[in-house]
């Protein structure tokens, strides 16, 4: 016995009809009638809500005209990629050689293609949208290489080892398919470099430690990138070598007497090397000269002896000056009786200050004239 069965297909779905396991047709929205059973029919419902149509047997279905007429098929070539947009929002990024299938009656989609041979960065609006939607990766494959260059910096972008862009501060994005991108960011501000605790032998075989500081700035990033990988480590090693060479040609006394000479010599020798490297060097200076313990004790003794000798010399100079001053005073008193009498009164004042009880006989005149005299009455 045969029965007629109906099948209602809504506007938001499509139905695949199989007869004995083989695709036969695609049902559009509406009511459909079938003789059942005995016809070997199977039905599979597909929703139009999904933007991308996925199916285990999609390759087989795409060979059927009845199915192909109802879908959009976007194929991406091996040297290009594409972005699928829905309502002005990126929906998917297609890897090279892939395809995207959707129902024509499904959500309104559009495709935007990009040639991978184009070296230009992605538009900022597109990059922001891809970052916002998390589409910089497709599965386990990197789709977009995003790069942020800070202020006062410059980036060099290499593709498969070849320089393709010199980037000022900003945000950039590049397609990462079929290419190996490498970016090097260089800080263009002044940076400090410290060479600390270098044990060096002087010309007179004295072992000491020297701390050196310098400031450097990358003037030509491309020139630096072509020669070294880490410019700070390279400059550090060169400073070490030049410092050893300069200190090794000077004695300890010469180093202690003029540290600036060492700084100037290091700057003079390293300047051309830094310029050839693409680096500007400045403020090279010796910060500290650290002596061994026994050498420090010896130098302290030498300094102590020098200071003692200087103190003795100053003391003798002061004694000589005092004696000369006394002689000049004596000559002045000899030539001036009034000045002599004034000196006598000053001496009397000092004597009286030390006397607890004083008896005066003969009157004040006798006291003033007879008690203190600095010269003899009888002159030869």
mmCIF file of C-alpha atoms in Angstrom:
data_model
loop_
_atom_site.group_PDB
_atom_site.id
_atom_site.type_symbol
_atom_site.label_atom_id
_atom_site.label_comp_id
_atom_site.label_asym_id
_atom_site.label_seq_id
_atom_site.Cartn_x
_atom_site.Cartn_y
_atom_site.Cartn_z
ATOM 1 C CA UNK A 1 0.000 0.000 0.000
ATOM 2 C CA UNK A 2 1.217 3.474 -0.892
ATOM 3 C CA UNK A 3 0.699 6.660 1.045
ATOM 4 C CA UNK A 4 1.147 10.274 0.105
ATOM 5 C CA UNK A 5 3.225 12.195 2.659
ATOM 6 C CA UNK A 6 3.637 15.913 2.777
ATOM 7 C CA UNK A 7 6.783 17.869 3.711
ATOM 8 C CA UNK A 8 6.688 21.555 4.633
ATOM 9 C CA UNK A 9 9.912 23.549 4.047
ATOM 10 C CA UNK A 10 10.138 26.895 5.853
ATOM 11 C CA UNK A 11 11.693 30.067 4.475
ATOM 12 C CA UNK A 12 14.726 29.642 6.713
ATOM 13 C CA UNK A 13 15.690 26.182 5.533
ATOM 14 C CA UNK A 14 16.430 24.046 2.525
ATOM 15 C CA UNK A 15 15.976 20.300 2.318
ATOM 16 C CA UNK A 16 18.227 17.836 0.549
ATOM 17 C CA UNK A 17 16.381 14.860 -0.948
ATOM 18 C CA UNK A 18 18.225 11.553 -1.342
ATOM 19 C CA UNK A 19 16.904 8.489 -3.141
ATOM 20 C CA UNK A 20 18.564 5.313 -1.970
ATOM 21 C CA UNK A 21 21.553 7.338 -0.664
ATOM 22 C CA UNK A 22 22.050 9.427 -3.803
ATOM 23 C CA UNK A 23 21.271 13.132 -4.040
ATOM 24 C CA UNK A 24 18.213 13.821 -6.135
ATOM 25 C CA UNK A 25 17.053 17.390 -5.576
ATOM 26 C CA UNK A 26 16.959 20.410 -3.290
ATOM 27 C CA UNK A 27 13.603 21.508 -1.935
ATOM 28 C CA UNK A 28 12.745 25.213 -1.826
ATOM 29 C CA UNK A 29 10.336 26.727 0.727
ATOM 30 C CA UNK A 30 6.763 25.426 0.465
ATOM 31 C CA UNK A 31 4.724 22.224 0.786
ATOM 32 C CA UNK A 32 5.893 19.138 -1.029
ATOM 33 C CA UNK A 33 4.158 15.760 -1.551
ATOM 34 C CA UNK A 34 5.820 12.367 -1.842
ATOM 35 C CA UNK A 35 4.685 8.794 -2.314
ATOM 36 C CA UNK A 36 5.779 6.926 0.779
ATOM 37 C CA UNK A 37 7.047 4.418 1.587
ATOM 38 C CA UNK A 38 8.816 2.224 -0.892
ATOM 39 C CA UNK A 39 10.526 5.034 -2.714
ATOM 40 C CA UNK A 40 13.748 4.923 -0.630
ATOM 41 C CA UNK A 41 13.677 8.645 0.086
ATOM 42 C CA UNK A 42 15.673 10.398 2.789
ATOM 43 C CA UNK A 43 15.547 14.065 3.734
ATOM 44 C CA UNK A 44 18.211 16.333 5.254
ATOM 45 C CA UNK A 45 17.383 19.825 6.462
ATOM 46 C CA UNK A 46 19.890 22.679 6.164
ATOM 47 C CA UNK A 47 19.511 26.050 7.903
ATOM 48 C CA UNK A 48 19.966 29.355 6.075
ATOM 49 C CA UNK A 49 20.935 31.098 9.306
ATOM 50 C CA UNK A 50 24.544 30.003 8.924
ATOM 51 C CA UNK A 51 26.559 32.187 6.592
ATOM 52 C CA UNK A 52 28.867 29.419 5.414
ATOM 53 C CA UNK A 53 27.441 26.183 4.118
ATOM 54 C CA UNK A 54 29.366 23.213 5.442
ATOM 55 C CA UNK A 55 28.560 19.586 4.698
ATOM 56 C CA UNK A 56 30.520 16.321 4.808
ATOM 57 C CA UNK A 57 29.628 15.608 1.170
ATOM 58 C CA UNK A 58 29.938 19.166 -0.086
ATOM 59 C CA UNK A 59 32.299 18.198 -2.915
ATOM 60 C CA UNK A 60 29.758 15.687 -4.232
ATOM 61 C CA UNK A 61 26.862 18.094 -3.843
ATOM 62 C CA UNK A 62 28.681 20.773 -5.823
ATOM 63 C CA UNK A 63 28.713 18.415 -8.780
ATOM 64 C CA UNK A 64 24.903 18.481 -8.909
ATOM 65 C CA UNK A 65 23.341 21.326 -10.957
ATOM 66 C CA UNK A 66 20.273 21.411 -8.748
ATOM 67 C CA UNK A 67 22.451 22.162 -5.753
ATOM 68 C CA UNK A 68 24.898 24.545 -7.478
ATOM 69 C CA UNK A 69 22.053 26.730 -8.737
ATOM 70 C CA UNK A 70 21.072 27.488 -5.138
ATOM 71 C CA UNK A 71 24.478 28.417 -3.708
ATOM 72 C CA UNK A 72 27.275 30.963 -4.085
ATOM 73 C CA UNK A 73 30.719 29.467 -4.665
ATOM 74 C CA UNK A 74 33.685 31.778 -4.037
ATOM 75 C CA UNK A 75 37.009 30.239 -4.969
ATOM 76 C CA UNK A 76 40.293 31.837 -3.886
ATOM 77 C CA UNK A 77 43.414 31.383 -6.003
ATOM 78 C CA UNK A 78 46.781 30.161 -4.667
ATOM 79 C CA UNK A 79 48.299 33.667 -4.731
ATOM 80 C CA UNK A 80 45.447 35.569 -3.161
ATOM 81 C CA UNK A 81 43.283 35.750 -0.087
ATOM 82 C CA UNK A 82 39.825 37.150 0.571
ATOM 83 C CA UNK A 83 37.621 38.541 3.300
ATOM 84 C CA UNK A 84 33.930 37.645 3.511
ATOM 85 C CA UNK A 85 31.802 40.555 4.750
ATOM 86 C CA UNK A 86 28.353 40.493 6.306
ATOM 87 C CA UNK A 87 26.608 43.719 7.305
ATOM 88 C CA UNK A 88 29.925 45.583 6.846
ATOM 89 C CA UNK A 89 31.632 43.319 9.369
ATOM 90 C CA UNK A 90 34.338 40.790 8.453
ATOM 91 C CA UNK A 91 32.976 37.290 8.774
ATOM 92 C CA UNK A 92 35.821 35.096 7.565
ATOM 93 C CA UNK A 93 39.291 35.205 6.040
ATOM 94 C CA UNK A 94 39.918 32.712 3.257
ATOM 95 C CA UNK A 95 43.291 31.033 2.960
ATOM 96 C CA UNK A 96 44.860 30.785 -0.510
ATOM 97 C CA UNK A 97 43.377 27.961 -2.585
ATOM 98 C CA UNK A 98 40.252 27.651 -0.436
ATOM 99 C CA UNK A 99 36.591 28.239 -1.201
ATOM 100 C CA UNK A 100 33.539 29.608 0.554
ATOM 101 C CA UNK A 101 30.017 28.298 -0.122
ATOM 102 C CA UNK A 102 26.779 29.928 1.005
ATOM 103 C CA UNK A 103 23.124 29.781 0.046
ATOM 104 C CA UNK A 104 22.039 32.520 -2.334
ATOM 105 C CA UNK A 105 18.880 32.998 -0.288
ATOM 106 C CA UNK A 106 20.886 33.179 2.946
ATOM 107 C CA UNK A 107 22.435 36.271 4.589
ATOM 108 C CA UNK A 108 23.705 38.940 2.208
ATOM 109 C CA UNK A 109 27.451 38.457 1.845
ATOM 110 C CA UNK A 110 30.170 40.033 -0.226
ATOM 111 C CA UNK A 111 33.754 39.063 -0.914
ATOM 112 C CA UNK A 112 36.837 41.305 -1.052
ATOM 113 C CA UNK A 113 39.934 39.825 -2.674
ATOM 114 C CA UNK A 114 43.588 40.713 -2.010
ATOM 115 C CA UNK A 115 46.642 39.781 -4.049
ATOM 116 C CA UNK A 116 49.441 38.432 -1.866
ATOM 117 C CA UNK A 117 52.007 39.958 -4.207
ATOM 118 C CA UNK A 118 50.940 43.418 -3.023
ATOM 119 C CA UNK A 119 53.560 44.737 -0.578
ATOM 120 C CA UNK A 120 51.361 47.519 0.798
ATOM 121 C CA UNK A 121 50.031 47.232 4.363
ATOM 122 C CA UNK A 122 46.377 46.518 5.018
ATOM 123 C CA UNK A 123 44.045 49.510 5.308
ATOM 124 C CA UNK A 124 43.726 50.635 8.910
ATOM 125 C CA UNK A 125 39.949 50.089 8.917
ATOM 126 C CA UNK A 126 40.346 46.512 7.707
ATOM 127 C CA UNK A 127 43.133 45.771 10.191
ATOM 128 C CA UNK A 128 41.080 47.149 13.075
ATOM 129 C CA UNK A 129 38.067 45.067 12.027
ATOM 130 C CA UNK A 130 40.108 41.863 11.743
ATOM 131 C CA UNK A 131 41.696 42.444 15.137
ATOM 132 C CA UNK A 132 38.337 43.212 16.687
ATOM 133 C CA UNK A 133 36.725 40.055 15.312
ATOM 134 C CA UNK A 134 39.722 37.843 16.102
ATOM 135 C CA UNK A 135 40.332 36.933 12.459
ATOM 136 C CA UNK A 136 44.114 37.337 12.421
ATOM 137 C CA UNK A 137 44.358 33.535 12.544
ATOM 138 C CA UNK A 138 42.535 30.927 10.466
ATOM 139 C CA UNK A 139 42.603 27.689 12.402
ATOM 140 C CA UNK A 140 46.240 27.066 13.272
ATOM 141 C CA UNK A 141 47.503 29.313 10.470
ATOM 142 C CA UNK A 142 48.514 32.943 10.903
ATOM 143 C CA UNK A 143 46.470 35.111 8.557
ATOM 144 C CA UNK A 144 47.670 38.615 9.461
ATOM 145 C CA UNK A 145 50.935 39.880 10.896
ATOM 146 C CA UNK A 146 50.111 42.913 13.034
ATOM 147 C CA UNK A 147 52.884 45.307 14.019
ATOM 148 C CA UNK A 148 52.891 48.355 16.310
ATOM 149 C CA UNK A 149 55.783 50.813 16.066
ATOM 150 C CA UNK A 150 56.105 53.023 19.188
ATOM 151 C CA UNK A 151 56.826 56.739 19.194
ATOM 152 C CA UNK A 152 60.427 57.749 18.419
ATOM 153 C CA UNK A 153 61.032 54.359 16.833
ATOM 154 C CA UNK A 154 61.364 52.908 13.369
ATOM 155 C CA UNK A 155 60.686 49.402 12.094
ATOM 156 C CA UNK A 156 62.217 47.499 9.212
ATOM 157 C CA UNK A 157 60.006 44.817 7.665
ATOM 158 C CA UNK A 158 61.597 41.911 5.815
ATOM 159 C CA UNK A 159 59.822 39.366 3.612
ATOM 160 C CA UNK A 160 61.723 36.132 3.149
ATOM 161 C CA UNK A 161 64.887 38.042 4.099
ATOM 162 C CA UNK A 162 64.275 40.981 1.725
ATOM 163 C CA UNK A 163 63.515 44.481 2.997
ATOM 164 C CA UNK A 164 60.048 45.556 1.872
ATOM 165 C CA UNK A 165 59.230 48.544 4.105
ATOM 166 C CA UNK A 166 60.664 51.115 6.504
ATOM 167 C CA UNK A 167 57.867 51.943 8.909
ATOM 168 C CA UNK A 168 57.529 55.101 11.035
ATOM 169 C CA UNK A 169 55.520 55.066 14.296
ATOM 170 C CA UNK A 170 52.031 53.593 13.869
ATOM 171 C CA UNK A 171 50.120 50.323 13.542
ATOM 172 C CA UNK A 172 50.476 48.099 10.490
ATOM 173 C CA UNK A 173 49.135 44.801 9.228
ATOM 174 C CA UNK A 174 50.269 42.484 6.425
ATOM 175 C CA UNK A 175 48.903 39.251 5.034
ATOM 176 C CA UNK A 176 50.985 36.375 6.387
ATOM 177 C CA UNK A 177 50.011 33.709 3.838
ATOM 178 C CA UNK A 178 52.766 32.185 1.669
ATOM 179 C CA UNK A 179 55.426 34.437 3.159
ATOM 180 C CA UNK A 180 57.756 34.731 6.113
ATOM 181 C CA UNK A 181 57.652 38.202 7.616
ATOM 182 C CA UNK A 182 60.170 39.493 10.118
ATOM 183 C CA UNK A 183 60.126 42.938 11.715
ATOM 184 C CA UNK A 184 62.924 44.676 13.602
ATOM 185 C CA UNK A 185 61.989 47.692 15.699
ATOM 186 C CA UNK A 186 64.681 50.229 16.564
ATOM 187 C CA UNK A 187 64.432 52.742 19.390
ATOM 188 C CA UNK A 188 65.745 56.077 18.054
ATOM 189 C CA UNK A 189 66.064 57.776 21.458
ATOM 190 C CA UNK A 190 69.315 58.236 23.380
ATOM 191 C CA UNK A 191 70.177 55.184 25.466
ATOM 192 C CA UNK A 192 72.815 54.621 28.119
ATOM 193 C CA UNK A 193 75.438 51.905 28.099
ATOM 194 C CA UNK A 194 77.362 50.910 31.227
ATOM 195 C CA UNK A 195 80.656 49.005 31.163
ATOM 196 C CA UNK A 196 81.196 48.034 34.797
ATOM 197 C CA UNK A 197 83.917 46.244 36.736
ATOM 198 C CA UNK A 198 86.447 45.815 33.943
ATOM 199 C CA UNK A 199 89.711 44.475 35.427
ATOM 200 C CA UNK A 200 92.552 45.980 33.408
ATOM 201 C CA UNK A 201 96.342 46.131 33.767
ATOM 202 C CA UNK A 202 97.946 49.539 33.415
ATOM 203 C CA UNK A 203 101.241 50.183 31.697
ATOM 204 C CA UNK A 204 103.074 49.869 35.046
ATOM 205 C CA UNK A 205 101.386 46.480 35.714
ATOM 206 C CA UNK A 206 98.842 47.682 38.268
ATOM 207 C CA UNK A 207 95.530 45.805 38.234
ATOM 208 C CA UNK A 208 92.470 47.997 38.651
ATOM 209 C CA UNK A 209 88.779 48.070 37.840
ATOM 210 C CA UNK A 210 87.176 50.796 35.747
ATOM 211 C CA UNK A 211 83.524 51.730 35.263
ATOM 212 C CA UNK A 212 82.739 53.470 31.973
ATOM 213 C CA UNK A 213 79.473 54.963 30.740
ATOM 214 C CA UNK A 214 78.390 56.157 27.310
ATOM 215 C CA UNK A 215 75.261 57.301 25.491
ATOM 216 C CA UNK A 216 74.312 56.152 22.008
ATOM 217 C CA UNK A 217 71.520 56.694 19.513
ATOM 218 C CA UNK A 218 70.670 54.732 16.377
ATOM 219 C CA UNK A 219 70.997 57.157 13.483
ATOM 220 C CA UNK A 220 70.573 54.729 10.561
ATOM 221 C CA UNK A 221 68.446 51.657 11.394
ATOM 222 C CA UNK A 222 68.986 50.064 7.990
ATOM 223 C CA UNK A 223 72.761 50.322 8.330
ATOM 224 C CA UNK A 224 72.583 48.782 11.798
ATOM 225 C CA UNK A 225 70.323 45.953 10.612
ATOM 226 C CA UNK A 226 72.719 45.027 7.821
ATOM 227 C CA UNK A 227 75.677 44.649 10.193
ATOM 228 C CA UNK A 228 74.595 43.512 13.660
ATOM 229 C CA UNK A 229 71.643 41.853 15.355
ATOM 230 C CA UNK A 230 71.994 43.448 18.796
ATOM 231 C CA UNK A 231 73.589 46.863 18.625
ATOM 232 C CA UNK A 232 73.875 47.289 22.410
ATOM 233 C CA UNK A 233 75.842 44.058 22.835
ATOM 234 C CA UNK A 234 78.100 44.963 19.913
ATOM 235 C CA UNK A 235 78.845 48.430 21.321
ATOM 236 C CA UNK A 236 79.459 46.944 24.766
ATOM 237 C CA UNK A 237 82.138 44.604 23.419
ATOM 238 C CA UNK A 238 83.775 47.371 21.399
ATOM 239 C CA UNK A 239 83.836 49.659 24.430
ATOM 240 C CA UNK A 240 85.507 46.900 26.435
ATOM 241 C CA UNK A 241 88.240 46.391 23.858
ATOM 242 C CA UNK A 242 88.917 50.089 23.324
ATOM 243 C CA UNK A 243 88.992 50.770 27.074
ATOM 244 C CA UNK A 244 91.556 48.004 27.625
ATOM 245 C CA UNK A 245 93.681 49.346 24.810
ATOM 246 C CA UNK A 246 93.622 52.908 26.156
ATOM 247 C CA UNK A 247 94.264 51.994 29.804
ATOM 248 C CA UNK A 248 97.043 49.572 28.863
ATOM 249 C CA UNK A 249 99.116 52.433 27.423
ATOM 250 C CA UNK A 250 98.931 54.618 30.567
ATOM 251 C CA UNK A 251 100.425 54.432 34.035
ATOM 252 C CA UNK A 252 98.383 54.493 37.214
ATOM 253 C CA UNK A 253 99.543 58.012 38.066
ATOM 254 C CA UNK A 254 98.548 59.197 34.613
ATOM 255 C CA UNK A 255 95.096 57.661 34.935
ATOM 256 C CA UNK A 256 94.481 59.169 38.356
ATOM 257 C CA UNK A 257 95.781 62.560 37.275
ATOM 258 C CA UNK A 258 93.554 62.882 34.209
ATOM 259 C CA UNK A 259 90.514 60.636 33.836
ATOM 260 C CA UNK A 260 89.148 62.907 31.117
ATOM 261 C CA UNK A 261 92.069 61.990 28.878
ATOM 262 C CA UNK A 262 90.962 58.352 28.993
ATOM 263 C CA UNK A 263 87.372 59.304 28.193
ATOM 264 C CA UNK A 264 88.435 61.450 25.245
ATOM 265 C CA UNK A 265 90.730 58.729 23.905
ATOM 266 C CA UNK A 266 87.975 56.104 24.061
ATOM 267 C CA UNK A 267 85.504 58.437 22.332
ATOM 268 C CA UNK A 268 88.043 59.330 19.657
ATOM 269 C CA UNK A 269 88.841 55.696 18.868
ATOM 270 C CA UNK A 270 85.262 54.410 18.993
ATOM 271 C CA UNK A 271 83.592 57.327 17.196
ATOM 272 C CA UNK A 272 84.442 56.239 13.612
ATOM 273 C CA UNK A 273 83.460 52.643 14.395
ATOM 274 C CA UNK A 274 80.065 53.741 15.704
ATOM 275 C CA UNK A 275 79.507 56.029 12.728
ATOM 276 C CA UNK A 276 80.242 53.208 10.306
ATOM 277 C CA UNK A 277 77.762 51.077 12.231
ATOM 278 C CA UNK A 278 75.036 53.722 11.904
ATOM 279 C CA UNK A 279 75.167 54.790 15.556
ATOM 280 C CA UNK A 280 75.812 58.198 17.095
ATOM 281 C CA UNK A 281 77.992 58.117 20.234
ATOM 282 C CA UNK A 282 78.172 60.772 22.975
ATOM 283 C CA UNK A 283 79.012 61.400 26.639
ATOM 284 C CA UNK A 284 81.734 58.770 26.908
ATOM 285 C CA UNK A 285 83.238 59.046 30.379
ATOM 286 C CA UNK A 286 85.131 57.138 33.061
ATOM 287 C CA UNK A 287 82.939 57.048 36.155
ATOM 288 C CA UNK A 288 85.130 55.193 38.655
ATOM 289 C CA UNK A 289 88.670 53.882 38.993
ATOM 290 C CA UNK A 290 88.673 51.185 41.678
ATOM 291 C CA UNK A 291 92.029 50.100 43.114
ATOM 292 C CA UNK A 292 92.880 46.804 44.879
ATOM 293 C CA UNK A 293 92.944 46.864 48.679
ATOM 294 C CA UNK A 294 96.749 46.848 49.098
ATOM 295 C CA UNK A 295 97.234 49.481 46.399
ATOM 296 C CA UNK A 296 94.569 51.647 48.005
ATOM 297 C CA UNK A 297 96.393 51.471 51.366
ATOM 298 C CA UNK A 298 99.688 52.474 49.738
ATOM 299 C CA UNK A 299 98.097 55.401 47.956
ATOM 300 C CA UNK A 300 96.447 56.507 51.199
ATOM 301 C CA UNK A 301 99.860 56.574 52.865
ATOM 302 C CA UNK A 302 101.295 58.570 49.975
ATOM 303 C CA UNK A 303 98.450 61.054 50.144
ATOM 304 C CA UNK A 304 98.811 61.313 53.927
ATOM 305 C CA UNK A 305 102.543 62.026 53.609
ATOM 306 C CA UNK A 306 101.915 64.622 50.913
ATOM 307 C CA UNK A 307 99.307 66.373 53.036
ATOM 308 C CA UNK A 308 101.603 66.326 56.082
ATOM 309 C CA UNK A 309 104.404 67.890 54.034
ATOM 310 C CA UNK A 310 102.027 70.534 52.738
ATOM 311 C CA UNK A 311 100.877 71.275 56.298
ATOM 312 C CA UNK A 312 104.474 71.680 57.510
ATOM 313 C CA UNK A 313 105.237 73.997 54.619
ATOM 314 C CA UNK A 314 102.198 76.123 55.405
ATOM 315 C CA UNK A 315 103.142 76.214 59.109
ATOM 316 C CA UNK A 316 106.678 77.397 58.321
ATOM 317 C CA UNK A 317 105.330 80.045 55.987
ATOM 318 C CA UNK A 318 103.013 81.312 58.715
ATOM 319 C CA UNK A 319 105.827 81.398 61.303
ATOM 320 C CA UNK A 320 108.037 83.332 58.893
ATOM 321 C CA UNK A 321 105.252 85.782 58.193
ATOM 322 C CA UNK A 322 104.602 86.238 61.933
ATOM 323 C CA UNK A 323 108.289 86.895 62.644
ATOM 324 C CA UNK A 324 108.462 89.364 59.789
ATOM 325 C CA UNK A 325 105.382 91.125 61.170
ATOM 326 C CA UNK A 326 106.947 91.378 64.667
ATOM 327 C CA UNK A 327 110.115 92.870 63.193
ATOM 328 C CA UNK A 328 108.143 95.475 61.308
ATOM 329 C CA UNK A 329 106.210 96.350 64.480
ATOM 330 C CA UNK A 330 109.440 96.781 66.467
ATOM 331 C CA UNK A 331 110.846 99.154 63.861
ATOM 332 C CA UNK A 332 107.670 101.236 63.930
ATOM 333 C CA UNK A 333 107.707 101.525 67.764
ATOM 334 C CA UNK A 334 111.366 102.509 67.713
ATOM 335 C CA UNK A 335 110.609 105.334 65.341
ATOM 336 C CA UNK A 336 107.424 106.530 67.153
ATOM 337 C CA UNK A 337 107.416 107.231 70.965
ATOM 338 C CA UNK A 338 103.641 107.587 70.971
ATOM 339 C CA UNK A 339 103.203 104.152 69.396
ATOM 340 C CA UNK A 340 105.675 102.737 71.917
ATOM 341 C CA UNK A 341 103.739 104.259 74.822
ATOM 342 C CA UNK A 342 100.498 102.812 73.425
ATOM 343 C CA UNK A 343 102.084 99.377 73.325
ATOM 344 C CA UNK A 344 103.205 99.821 76.962
ATOM 345 C CA UNK A 345 99.648 100.612 77.992
ATOM 346 C CA UNK A 346 98.336 97.530 76.154
ATOM 347 C CA UNK A 347 100.863 95.395 78.037
ATOM 348 C CA UNK A 348 99.807 97.008 81.332
ATOM 349 C CA UNK A 349 96.181 96.238 80.536
ATOM 350 C CA UNK A 350 96.982 92.569 80.031
ATOM 351 C CA UNK A 351 98.939 92.451 83.329
ATOM 352 C CA UNK A 352 96.153 94.113 85.295
ATOM 353 C CA UNK A 353 93.602 91.639 83.932
ATOM 354 C CA UNK A 354 95.489 88.814 85.655
ATOM 355 C CA UNK A 355 95.949 90.586 89.043
ATOM 356 C CA UNK A 356 93.288 89.959 91.670
ATOM 357 C CA UNK A 357 94.231 92.875 94.086
ATOM 358 C CA UNK A 358 96.327 95.933 93.137
ATOM 359 C CA UNK A 359 97.814 98.545 95.609
ATOM 360 C CA UNK A 360 99.017 101.775 94.052
ATOM 361 C CA UNK A 361 101.726 103.947 95.776
ATOM 362 C CA UNK A 362 103.043 107.223 94.447
ATOM 363 C CA UNK A 363 99.903 108.128 92.576
ATOM 364 C CA UNK A 364 98.547 107.317 89.170
ATOM 365 C CA UNK A 365 101.373 109.162 87.416
ATOM 366 C CA UNK A 366 103.983 107.002 89.105
ATOM 367 C CA UNK A 367 101.962 103.937 88.139
ATOM 368 C CA UNK A 368 101.724 104.972 84.511
ATOM 369 C CA UNK A 369 105.377 105.970 84.139
ATOM 370 C CA UNK A 370 107.290 103.629 86.388
ATOM 371 C CA UNK A 371 105.492 100.289 86.284
ATOM 372 C CA UNK A 372 105.900 99.334 82.626
ATOM 373 C CA UNK A 373 108.703 100.382 80.296
ATOM 374 C CA UNK A 374 109.597 98.589 77.087
ATOM 375 C CA UNK A 375 112.918 100.477 76.499
ATOM 376 C CA UNK A 376 115.892 101.472 78.605
ATOM 377 C CA UNK A 377 116.260 105.117 79.664
ATOM 378 C CA UNK A 378 119.926 105.140 78.796
ATOM 379 C CA UNK A 379 120.471 104.644 75.134
ATOM 380 C CA UNK A 380 123.876 103.948 73.874
#
